[in-house]
mmCIF file of C-alpha atoms and ligand atoms in Angstrom:
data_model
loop_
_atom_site.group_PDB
_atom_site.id
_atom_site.type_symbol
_atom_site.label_atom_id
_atom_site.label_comp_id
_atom_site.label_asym_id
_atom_site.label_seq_id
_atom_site.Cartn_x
_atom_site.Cartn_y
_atom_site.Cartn_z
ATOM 1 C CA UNK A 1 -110.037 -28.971 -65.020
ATOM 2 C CA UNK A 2 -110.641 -31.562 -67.810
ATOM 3 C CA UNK A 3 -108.962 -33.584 -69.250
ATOM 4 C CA UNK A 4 -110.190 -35.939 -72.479
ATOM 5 C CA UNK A 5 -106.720 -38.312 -72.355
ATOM 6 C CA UNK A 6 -106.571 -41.025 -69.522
ATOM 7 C CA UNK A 7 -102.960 -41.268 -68.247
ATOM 8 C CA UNK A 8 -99.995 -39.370 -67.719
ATOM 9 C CA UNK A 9 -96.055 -39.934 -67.333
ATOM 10 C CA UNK A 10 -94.288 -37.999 -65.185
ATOM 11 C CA UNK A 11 -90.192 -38.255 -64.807
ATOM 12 C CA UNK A 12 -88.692 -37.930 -62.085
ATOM 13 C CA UNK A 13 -91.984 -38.063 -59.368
ATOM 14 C CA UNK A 14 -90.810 -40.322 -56.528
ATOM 15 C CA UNK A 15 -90.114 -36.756 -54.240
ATOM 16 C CA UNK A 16 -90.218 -32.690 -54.880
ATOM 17 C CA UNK A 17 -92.297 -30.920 -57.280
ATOM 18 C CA UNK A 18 -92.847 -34.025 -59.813
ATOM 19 C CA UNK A 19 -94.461 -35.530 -56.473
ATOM 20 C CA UNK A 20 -96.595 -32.867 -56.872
ATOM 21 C CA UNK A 21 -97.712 -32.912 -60.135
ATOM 22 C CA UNK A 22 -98.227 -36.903 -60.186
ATOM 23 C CA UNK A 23 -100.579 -36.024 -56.584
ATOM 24 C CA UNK A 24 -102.348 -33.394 -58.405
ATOM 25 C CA UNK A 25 -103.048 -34.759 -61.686
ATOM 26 C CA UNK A 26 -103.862 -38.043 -60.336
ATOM 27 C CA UNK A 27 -106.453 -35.903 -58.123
ATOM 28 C CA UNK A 28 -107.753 -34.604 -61.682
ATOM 29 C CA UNK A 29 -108.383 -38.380 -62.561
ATOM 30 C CA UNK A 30 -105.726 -39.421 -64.763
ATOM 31 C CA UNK A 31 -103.927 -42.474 -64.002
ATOM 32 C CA UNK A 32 -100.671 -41.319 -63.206
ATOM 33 C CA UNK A 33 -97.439 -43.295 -63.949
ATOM 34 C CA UNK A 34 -94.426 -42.221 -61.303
ATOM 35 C CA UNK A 35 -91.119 -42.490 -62.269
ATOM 36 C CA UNK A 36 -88.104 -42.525 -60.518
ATOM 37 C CA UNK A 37 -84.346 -43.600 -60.842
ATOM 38 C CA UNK A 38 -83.007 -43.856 -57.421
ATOM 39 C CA UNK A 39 -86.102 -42.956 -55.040
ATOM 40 C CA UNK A 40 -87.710 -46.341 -55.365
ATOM 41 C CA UNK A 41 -89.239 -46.289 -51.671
ATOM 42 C CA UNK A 42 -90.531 -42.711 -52.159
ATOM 43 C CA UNK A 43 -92.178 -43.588 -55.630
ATOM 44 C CA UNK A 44 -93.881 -46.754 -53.989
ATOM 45 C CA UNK A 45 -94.907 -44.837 -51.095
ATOM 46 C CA UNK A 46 -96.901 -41.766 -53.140
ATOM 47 C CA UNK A 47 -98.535 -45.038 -55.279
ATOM 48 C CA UNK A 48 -100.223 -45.920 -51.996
ATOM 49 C CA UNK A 49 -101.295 -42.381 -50.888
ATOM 50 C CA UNK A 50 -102.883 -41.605 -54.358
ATOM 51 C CA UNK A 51 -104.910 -44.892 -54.231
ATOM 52 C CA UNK A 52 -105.633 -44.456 -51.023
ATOM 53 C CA UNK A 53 -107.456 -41.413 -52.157
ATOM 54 C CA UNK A 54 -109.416 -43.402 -54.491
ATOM 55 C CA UNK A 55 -107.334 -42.431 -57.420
ATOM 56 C CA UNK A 56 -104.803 -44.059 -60.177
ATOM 57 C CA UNK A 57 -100.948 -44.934 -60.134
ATOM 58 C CA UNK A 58 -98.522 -47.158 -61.483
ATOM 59 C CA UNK A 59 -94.770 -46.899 -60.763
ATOM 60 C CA UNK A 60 -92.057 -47.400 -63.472
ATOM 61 C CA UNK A 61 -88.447 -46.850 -62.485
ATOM 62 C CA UNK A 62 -85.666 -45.935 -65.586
ATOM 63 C CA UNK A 63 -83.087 -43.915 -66.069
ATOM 64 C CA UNK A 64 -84.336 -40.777 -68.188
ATOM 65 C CA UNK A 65 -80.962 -39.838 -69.456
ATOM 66 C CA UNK A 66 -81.027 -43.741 -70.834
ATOM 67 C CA UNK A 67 -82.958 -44.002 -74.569
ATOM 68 C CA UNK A 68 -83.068 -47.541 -73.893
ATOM 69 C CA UNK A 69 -84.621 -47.636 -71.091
ATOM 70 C CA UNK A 70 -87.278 -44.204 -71.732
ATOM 71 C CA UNK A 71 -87.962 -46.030 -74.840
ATOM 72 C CA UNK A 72 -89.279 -49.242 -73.183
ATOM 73 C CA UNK A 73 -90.911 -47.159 -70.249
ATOM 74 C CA UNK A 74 -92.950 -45.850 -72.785
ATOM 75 C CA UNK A 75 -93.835 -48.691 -74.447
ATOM 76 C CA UNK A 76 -94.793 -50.480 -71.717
ATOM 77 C CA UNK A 77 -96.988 -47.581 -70.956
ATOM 78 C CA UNK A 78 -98.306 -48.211 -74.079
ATOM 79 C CA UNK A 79 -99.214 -51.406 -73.887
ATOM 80 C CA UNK A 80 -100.597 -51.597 -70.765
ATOM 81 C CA UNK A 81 -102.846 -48.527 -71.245
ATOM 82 C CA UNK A 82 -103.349 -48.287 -75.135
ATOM 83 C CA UNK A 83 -101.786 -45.301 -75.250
ATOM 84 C CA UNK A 84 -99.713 -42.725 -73.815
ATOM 85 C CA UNK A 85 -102.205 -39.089 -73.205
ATOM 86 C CA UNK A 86 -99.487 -37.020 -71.564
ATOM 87 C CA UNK A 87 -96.357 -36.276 -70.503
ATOM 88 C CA UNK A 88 -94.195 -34.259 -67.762
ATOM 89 C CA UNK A 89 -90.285 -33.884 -68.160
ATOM 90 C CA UNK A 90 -89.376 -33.065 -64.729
ATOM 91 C CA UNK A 91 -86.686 -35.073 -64.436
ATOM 92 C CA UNK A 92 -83.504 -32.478 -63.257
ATOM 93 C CA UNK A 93 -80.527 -32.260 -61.665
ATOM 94 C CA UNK A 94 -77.730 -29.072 -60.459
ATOM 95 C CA UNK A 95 -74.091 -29.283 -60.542
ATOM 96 C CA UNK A 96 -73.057 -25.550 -59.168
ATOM 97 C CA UNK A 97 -69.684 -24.525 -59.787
ATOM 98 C CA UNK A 98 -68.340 -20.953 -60.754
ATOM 99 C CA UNK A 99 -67.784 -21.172 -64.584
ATOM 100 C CA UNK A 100 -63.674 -21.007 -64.553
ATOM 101 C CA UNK A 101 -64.500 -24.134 -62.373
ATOM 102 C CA UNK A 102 -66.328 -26.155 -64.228
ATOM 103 C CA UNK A 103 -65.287 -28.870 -65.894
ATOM 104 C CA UNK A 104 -66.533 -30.060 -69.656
ATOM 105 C CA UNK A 105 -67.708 -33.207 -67.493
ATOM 106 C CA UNK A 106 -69.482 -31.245 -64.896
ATOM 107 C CA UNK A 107 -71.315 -29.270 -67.663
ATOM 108 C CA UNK A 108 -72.393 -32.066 -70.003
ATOM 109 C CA UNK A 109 -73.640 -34.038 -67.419
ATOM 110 C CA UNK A 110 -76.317 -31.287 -66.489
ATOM 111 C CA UNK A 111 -77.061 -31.430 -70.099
ATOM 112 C CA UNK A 112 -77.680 -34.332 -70.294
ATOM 113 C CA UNK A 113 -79.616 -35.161 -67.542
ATOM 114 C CA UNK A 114 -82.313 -32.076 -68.146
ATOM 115 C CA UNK A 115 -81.873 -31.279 -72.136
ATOM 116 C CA UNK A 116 -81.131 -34.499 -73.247
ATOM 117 C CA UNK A 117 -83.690 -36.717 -71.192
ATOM 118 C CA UNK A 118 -86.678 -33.987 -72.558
ATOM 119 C CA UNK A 119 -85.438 -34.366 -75.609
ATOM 120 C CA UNK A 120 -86.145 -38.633 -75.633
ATOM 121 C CA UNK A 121 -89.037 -38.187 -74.217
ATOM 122 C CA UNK A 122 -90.577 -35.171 -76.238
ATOM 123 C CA UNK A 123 -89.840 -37.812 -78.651
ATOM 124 C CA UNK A 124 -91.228 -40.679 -77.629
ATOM 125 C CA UNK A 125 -94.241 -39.014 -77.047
ATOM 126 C CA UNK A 126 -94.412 -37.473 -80.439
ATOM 127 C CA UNK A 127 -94.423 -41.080 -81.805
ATOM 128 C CA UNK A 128 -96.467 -42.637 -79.421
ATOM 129 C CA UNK A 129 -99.584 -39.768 -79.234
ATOM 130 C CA UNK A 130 -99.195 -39.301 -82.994
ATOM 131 C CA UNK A 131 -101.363 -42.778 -83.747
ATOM 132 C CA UNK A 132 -104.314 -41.140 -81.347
ATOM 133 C CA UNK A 133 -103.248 -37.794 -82.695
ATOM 134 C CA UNK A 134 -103.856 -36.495 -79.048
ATOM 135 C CA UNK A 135 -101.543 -35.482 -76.407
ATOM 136 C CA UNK A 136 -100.027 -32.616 -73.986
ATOM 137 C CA UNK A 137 -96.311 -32.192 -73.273
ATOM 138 C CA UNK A 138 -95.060 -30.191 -70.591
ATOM 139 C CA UNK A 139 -91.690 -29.495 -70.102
ATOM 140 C CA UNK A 140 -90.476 -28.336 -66.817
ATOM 141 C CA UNK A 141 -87.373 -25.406 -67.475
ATOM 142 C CA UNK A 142 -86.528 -22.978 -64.857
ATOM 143 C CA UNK A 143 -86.534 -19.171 -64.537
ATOM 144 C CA UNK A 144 -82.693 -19.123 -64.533
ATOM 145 C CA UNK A 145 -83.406 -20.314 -68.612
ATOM 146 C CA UNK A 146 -84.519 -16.570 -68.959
ATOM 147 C CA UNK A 147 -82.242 -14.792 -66.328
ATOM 148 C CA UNK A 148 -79.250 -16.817 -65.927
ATOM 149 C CA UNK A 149 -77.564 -16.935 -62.770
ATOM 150 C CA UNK A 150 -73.933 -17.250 -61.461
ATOM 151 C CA UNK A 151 -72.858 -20.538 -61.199
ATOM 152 C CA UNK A 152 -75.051 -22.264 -63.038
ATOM 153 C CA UNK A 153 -73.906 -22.099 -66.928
ATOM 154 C CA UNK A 154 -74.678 -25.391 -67.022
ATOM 155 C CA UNK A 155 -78.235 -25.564 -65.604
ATOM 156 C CA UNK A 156 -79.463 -22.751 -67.199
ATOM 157 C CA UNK A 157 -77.982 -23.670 -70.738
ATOM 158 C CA UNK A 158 -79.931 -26.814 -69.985
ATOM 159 C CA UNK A 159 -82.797 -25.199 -69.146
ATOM 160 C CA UNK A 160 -82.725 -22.525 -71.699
ATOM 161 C CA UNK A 161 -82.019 -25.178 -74.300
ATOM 162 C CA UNK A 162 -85.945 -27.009 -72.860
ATOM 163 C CA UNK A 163 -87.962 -23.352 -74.033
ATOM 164 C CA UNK A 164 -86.369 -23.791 -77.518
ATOM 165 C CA UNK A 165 -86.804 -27.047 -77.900
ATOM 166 C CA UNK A 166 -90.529 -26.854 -76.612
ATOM 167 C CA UNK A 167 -90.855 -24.432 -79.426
ATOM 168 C CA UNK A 168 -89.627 -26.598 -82.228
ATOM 169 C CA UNK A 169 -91.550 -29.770 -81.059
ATOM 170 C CA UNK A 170 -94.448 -27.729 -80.623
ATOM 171 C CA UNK A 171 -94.251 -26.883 -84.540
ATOM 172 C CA UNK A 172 -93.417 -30.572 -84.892
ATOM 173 C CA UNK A 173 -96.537 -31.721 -83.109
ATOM 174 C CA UNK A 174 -99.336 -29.376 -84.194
ATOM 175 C CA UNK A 175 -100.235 -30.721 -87.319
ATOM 176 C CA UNK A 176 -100.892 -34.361 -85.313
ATOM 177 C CA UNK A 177 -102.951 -32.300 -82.616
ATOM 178 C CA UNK A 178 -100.080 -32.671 -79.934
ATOM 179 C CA UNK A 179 -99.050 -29.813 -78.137
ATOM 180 C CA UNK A 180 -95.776 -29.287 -76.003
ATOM 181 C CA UNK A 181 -95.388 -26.053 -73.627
ATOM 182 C CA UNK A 182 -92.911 -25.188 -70.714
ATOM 183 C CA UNK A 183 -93.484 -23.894 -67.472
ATOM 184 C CA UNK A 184 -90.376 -22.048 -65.769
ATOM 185 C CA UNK A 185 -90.664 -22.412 -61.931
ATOM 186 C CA UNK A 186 -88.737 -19.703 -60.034
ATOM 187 C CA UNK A 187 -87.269 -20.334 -56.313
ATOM 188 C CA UNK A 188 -89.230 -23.079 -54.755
ATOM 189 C CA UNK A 189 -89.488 -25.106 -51.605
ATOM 190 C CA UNK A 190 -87.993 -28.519 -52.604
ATOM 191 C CA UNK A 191 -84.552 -30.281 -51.154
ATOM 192 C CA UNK A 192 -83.166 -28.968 -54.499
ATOM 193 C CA UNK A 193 -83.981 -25.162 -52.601
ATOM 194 C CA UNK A 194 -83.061 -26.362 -48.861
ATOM 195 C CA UNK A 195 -79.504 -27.029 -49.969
ATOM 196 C CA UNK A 196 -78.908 -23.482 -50.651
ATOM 197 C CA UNK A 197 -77.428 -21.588 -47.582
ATOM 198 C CA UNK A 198 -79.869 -19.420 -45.598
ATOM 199 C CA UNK A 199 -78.352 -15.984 -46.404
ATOM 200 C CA UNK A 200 -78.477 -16.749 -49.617
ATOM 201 C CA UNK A 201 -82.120 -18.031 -49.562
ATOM 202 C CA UNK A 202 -83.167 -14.722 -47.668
ATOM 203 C CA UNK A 203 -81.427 -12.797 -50.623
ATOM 204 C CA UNK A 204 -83.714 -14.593 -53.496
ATOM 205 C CA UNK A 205 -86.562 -14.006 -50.912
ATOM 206 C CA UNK A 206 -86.013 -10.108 -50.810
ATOM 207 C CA UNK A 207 -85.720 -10.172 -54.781
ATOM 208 C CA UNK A 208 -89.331 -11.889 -55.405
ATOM 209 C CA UNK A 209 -92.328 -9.758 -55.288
ATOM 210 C CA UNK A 210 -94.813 -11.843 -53.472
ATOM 211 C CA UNK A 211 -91.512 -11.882 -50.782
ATOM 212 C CA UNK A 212 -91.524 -16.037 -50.465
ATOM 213 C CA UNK A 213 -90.697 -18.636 -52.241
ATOM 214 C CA UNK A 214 -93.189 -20.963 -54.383
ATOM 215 C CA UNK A 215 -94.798 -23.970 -53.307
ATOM 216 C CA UNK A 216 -94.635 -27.231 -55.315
ATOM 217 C CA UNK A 217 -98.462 -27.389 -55.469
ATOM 218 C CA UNK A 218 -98.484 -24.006 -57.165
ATOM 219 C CA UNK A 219 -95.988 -25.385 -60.356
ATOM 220 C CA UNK A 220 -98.418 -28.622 -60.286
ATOM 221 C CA UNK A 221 -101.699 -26.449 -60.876
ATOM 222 C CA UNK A 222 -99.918 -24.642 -64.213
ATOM 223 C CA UNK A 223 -98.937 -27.816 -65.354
ATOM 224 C CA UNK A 224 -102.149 -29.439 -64.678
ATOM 225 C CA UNK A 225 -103.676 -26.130 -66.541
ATOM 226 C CA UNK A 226 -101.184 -26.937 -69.644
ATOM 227 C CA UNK A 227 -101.645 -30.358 -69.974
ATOM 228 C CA UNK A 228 -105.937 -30.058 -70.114
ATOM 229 C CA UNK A 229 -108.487 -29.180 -72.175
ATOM 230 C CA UNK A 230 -108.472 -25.633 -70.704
ATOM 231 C CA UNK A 231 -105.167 -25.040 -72.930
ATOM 232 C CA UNK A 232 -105.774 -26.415 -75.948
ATOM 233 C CA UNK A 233 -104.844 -23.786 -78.005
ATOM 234 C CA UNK A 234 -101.726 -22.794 -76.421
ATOM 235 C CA UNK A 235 -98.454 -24.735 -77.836
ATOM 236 C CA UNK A 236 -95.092 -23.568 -78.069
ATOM 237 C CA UNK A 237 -95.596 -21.460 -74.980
ATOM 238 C CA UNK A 238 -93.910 -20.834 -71.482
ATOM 239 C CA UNK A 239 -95.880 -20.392 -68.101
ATOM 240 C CA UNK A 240 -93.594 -18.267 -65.634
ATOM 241 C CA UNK A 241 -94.473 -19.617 -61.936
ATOM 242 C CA UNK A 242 -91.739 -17.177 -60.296
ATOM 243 C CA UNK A 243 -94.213 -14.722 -57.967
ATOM 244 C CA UNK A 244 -93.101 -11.893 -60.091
ATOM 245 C CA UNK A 245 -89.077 -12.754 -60.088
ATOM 246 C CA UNK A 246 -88.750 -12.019 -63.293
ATOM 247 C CA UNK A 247 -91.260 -10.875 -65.985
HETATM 248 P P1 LIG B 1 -85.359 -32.509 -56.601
HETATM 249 O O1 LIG B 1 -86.142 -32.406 -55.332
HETATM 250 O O2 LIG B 1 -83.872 -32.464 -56.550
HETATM 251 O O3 LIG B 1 -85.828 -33.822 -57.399
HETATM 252 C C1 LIG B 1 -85.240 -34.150 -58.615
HETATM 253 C C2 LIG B 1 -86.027 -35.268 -59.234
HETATM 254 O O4 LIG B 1 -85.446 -35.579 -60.513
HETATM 255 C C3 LIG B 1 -85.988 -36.542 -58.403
HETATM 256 O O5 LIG B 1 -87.267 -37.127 -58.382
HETATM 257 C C4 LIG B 1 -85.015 -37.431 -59.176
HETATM 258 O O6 LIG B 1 -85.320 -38.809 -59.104
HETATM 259 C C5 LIG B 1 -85.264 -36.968 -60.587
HETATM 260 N N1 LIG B 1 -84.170 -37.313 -61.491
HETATM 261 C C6 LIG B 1 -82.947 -36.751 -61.600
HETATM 262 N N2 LIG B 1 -82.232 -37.367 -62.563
HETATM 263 C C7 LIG B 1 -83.042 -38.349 -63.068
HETATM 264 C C8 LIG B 1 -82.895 -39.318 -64.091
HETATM 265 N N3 LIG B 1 -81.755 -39.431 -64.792
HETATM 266 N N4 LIG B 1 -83.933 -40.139 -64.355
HETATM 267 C C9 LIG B 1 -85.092 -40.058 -63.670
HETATM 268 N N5 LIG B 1 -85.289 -39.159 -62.685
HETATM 269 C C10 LIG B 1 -84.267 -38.323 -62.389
HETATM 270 O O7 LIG B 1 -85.770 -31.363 -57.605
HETATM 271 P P2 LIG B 1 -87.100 -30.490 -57.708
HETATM 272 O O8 LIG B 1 -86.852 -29.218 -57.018
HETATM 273 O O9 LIG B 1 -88.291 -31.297 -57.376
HETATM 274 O O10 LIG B 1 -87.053 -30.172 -59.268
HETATM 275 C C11 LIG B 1 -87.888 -30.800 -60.210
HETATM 276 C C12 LIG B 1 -87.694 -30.094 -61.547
HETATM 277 O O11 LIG B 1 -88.024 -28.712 -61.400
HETATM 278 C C13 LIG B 1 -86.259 -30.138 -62.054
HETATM 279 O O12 LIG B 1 -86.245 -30.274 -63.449
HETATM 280 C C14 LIG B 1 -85.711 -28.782 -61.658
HETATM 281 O O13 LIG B 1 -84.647 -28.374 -62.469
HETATM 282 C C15 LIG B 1 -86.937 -27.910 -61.840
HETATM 283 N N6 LIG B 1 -86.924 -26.661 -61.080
HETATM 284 C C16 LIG B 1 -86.876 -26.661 -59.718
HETATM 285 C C17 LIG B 1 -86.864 -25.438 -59.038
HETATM 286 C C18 LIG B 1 -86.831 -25.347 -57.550
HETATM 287 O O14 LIG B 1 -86.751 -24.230 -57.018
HETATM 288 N N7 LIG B 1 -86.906 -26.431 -56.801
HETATM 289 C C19 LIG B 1 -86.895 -24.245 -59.772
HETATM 290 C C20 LIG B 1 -86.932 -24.310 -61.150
HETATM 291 C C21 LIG B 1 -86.965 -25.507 -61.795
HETATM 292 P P3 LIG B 1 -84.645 -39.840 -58.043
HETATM 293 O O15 LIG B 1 -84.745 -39.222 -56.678
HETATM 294 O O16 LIG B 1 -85.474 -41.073 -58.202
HETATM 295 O O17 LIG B 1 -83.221 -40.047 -58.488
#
């Protein structure tokens, strides 16, 4: 794949499938910088195994659901680097609860940490790759933004809320050559998975066509695909990475 910007950001990358990505795209040659809010160790410990490949990686802990602080990340991204090339929202969090059970508190904080965290840095970015006028956004939603699913009104408004938004930024962004796309990952095999109970799990299994769930290497090659050159005239657009869950 190639790629003609030099670094990437990508929220949320200390463990699970934004591990992934920042292993893979630093594997591309990008330098990649790792965020992570509470998985310090983890984040520290993937900056070692992608240099010890040979490649880049820089770690920056902050709160995406803070402006403040996804504002400075990104400026000190910025200024270290001389610019910002791309950028992976993968940042995300569940709170399940039947609807009638779900408190205003329960829902808005799902909002916040998925919608509302894209939303700063789909902005951010935006500002910063508009003085290159170059640069590749990828949002990570879910296939429950196109389904829905039982208790998860919250997620799934959150995610749902992502593929819009993608759209509008993308309109936003063309005319400065930046280009901001989703990919909707269906069931895969991260701790965010392993919590669900194995009935259940063998349930979604029987419902997916390629009969397993999805690896996190296999959502880090579609965003790898959607940040680089090998995309670059598809904006405003979301990548299903479900094995056939839903078309
Ligand atoms: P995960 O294993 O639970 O990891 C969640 C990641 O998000 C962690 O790295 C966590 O960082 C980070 N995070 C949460 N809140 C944050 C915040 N406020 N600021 C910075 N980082 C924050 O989840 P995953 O399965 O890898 O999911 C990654 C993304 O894919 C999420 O957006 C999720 O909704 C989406 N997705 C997952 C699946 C799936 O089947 N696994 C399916 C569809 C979509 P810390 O550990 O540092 O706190």
């Amino acid at each position: 794949m190639r790629f003609s910007g030099k670094n990437v950001l990508v929220t949320g990358a200390g463990r699970g499938i934004g591990a992934e990505i920042a292993k893979t795209l630093a594997g591309y040659g990008l330098k990649v910088w790792i965020n992570y809010r509470s998985s310090a160790k983890e984040a520290d410990r993937l900056k070692e195994e992608i240099e010890s490949e040979g490649n880049q990686a820089a770690v920056i802990g902050f709160d995406a659901t803070s402006e403040k602080e996804f504002v400075e990340a990104v400026k000190t991204i910025v200024d270290a680097d001389g610019e910002l090339s791309y950028l992976v929202n993968n940042a995300g969090i569940t709170k399940d609860k039947l609807a009638m059970r779900m408190s205003v508190e329960d829902f808005e904080e799902v909002i916040r940490a998925n919608l509302v965290s894209a939303f700063i840095g789909c902005r951010e970015a935006l500002k910063a790759m508009g003085k290159k006028r170059f640069g590749s956004v990828v949002n990570i939603s879910s296939i429950v933004a196109e389904s829905g699913n039982a208790g998860q009104v919250n997620y799934s408004a959150s995610k749902g809320g992502m593929i819009s938004m993608t759209k509008s930024f993308a309109l936003e962004g063309a005319p400065r050559n930046i280009r901001f796309n989703a990919v909707t990952p269906g069931f895969i095999e991260t701790e965010m998975t392993q919590k669900l109970k194995e009935d259940i799990k063998q349930a979604y299994v029987e419902k997916i066509p390629l009969k397993r769930f999805g690896s996190p290497q296999e959502v880090a090659e579609a965003v790898a695909f959607l940040l680089s050159d090998g995309s670059s005239y598809i904006t405003g657009e979301t990548l299903r990475v479900n094995g056939g869950m839903y078309m």
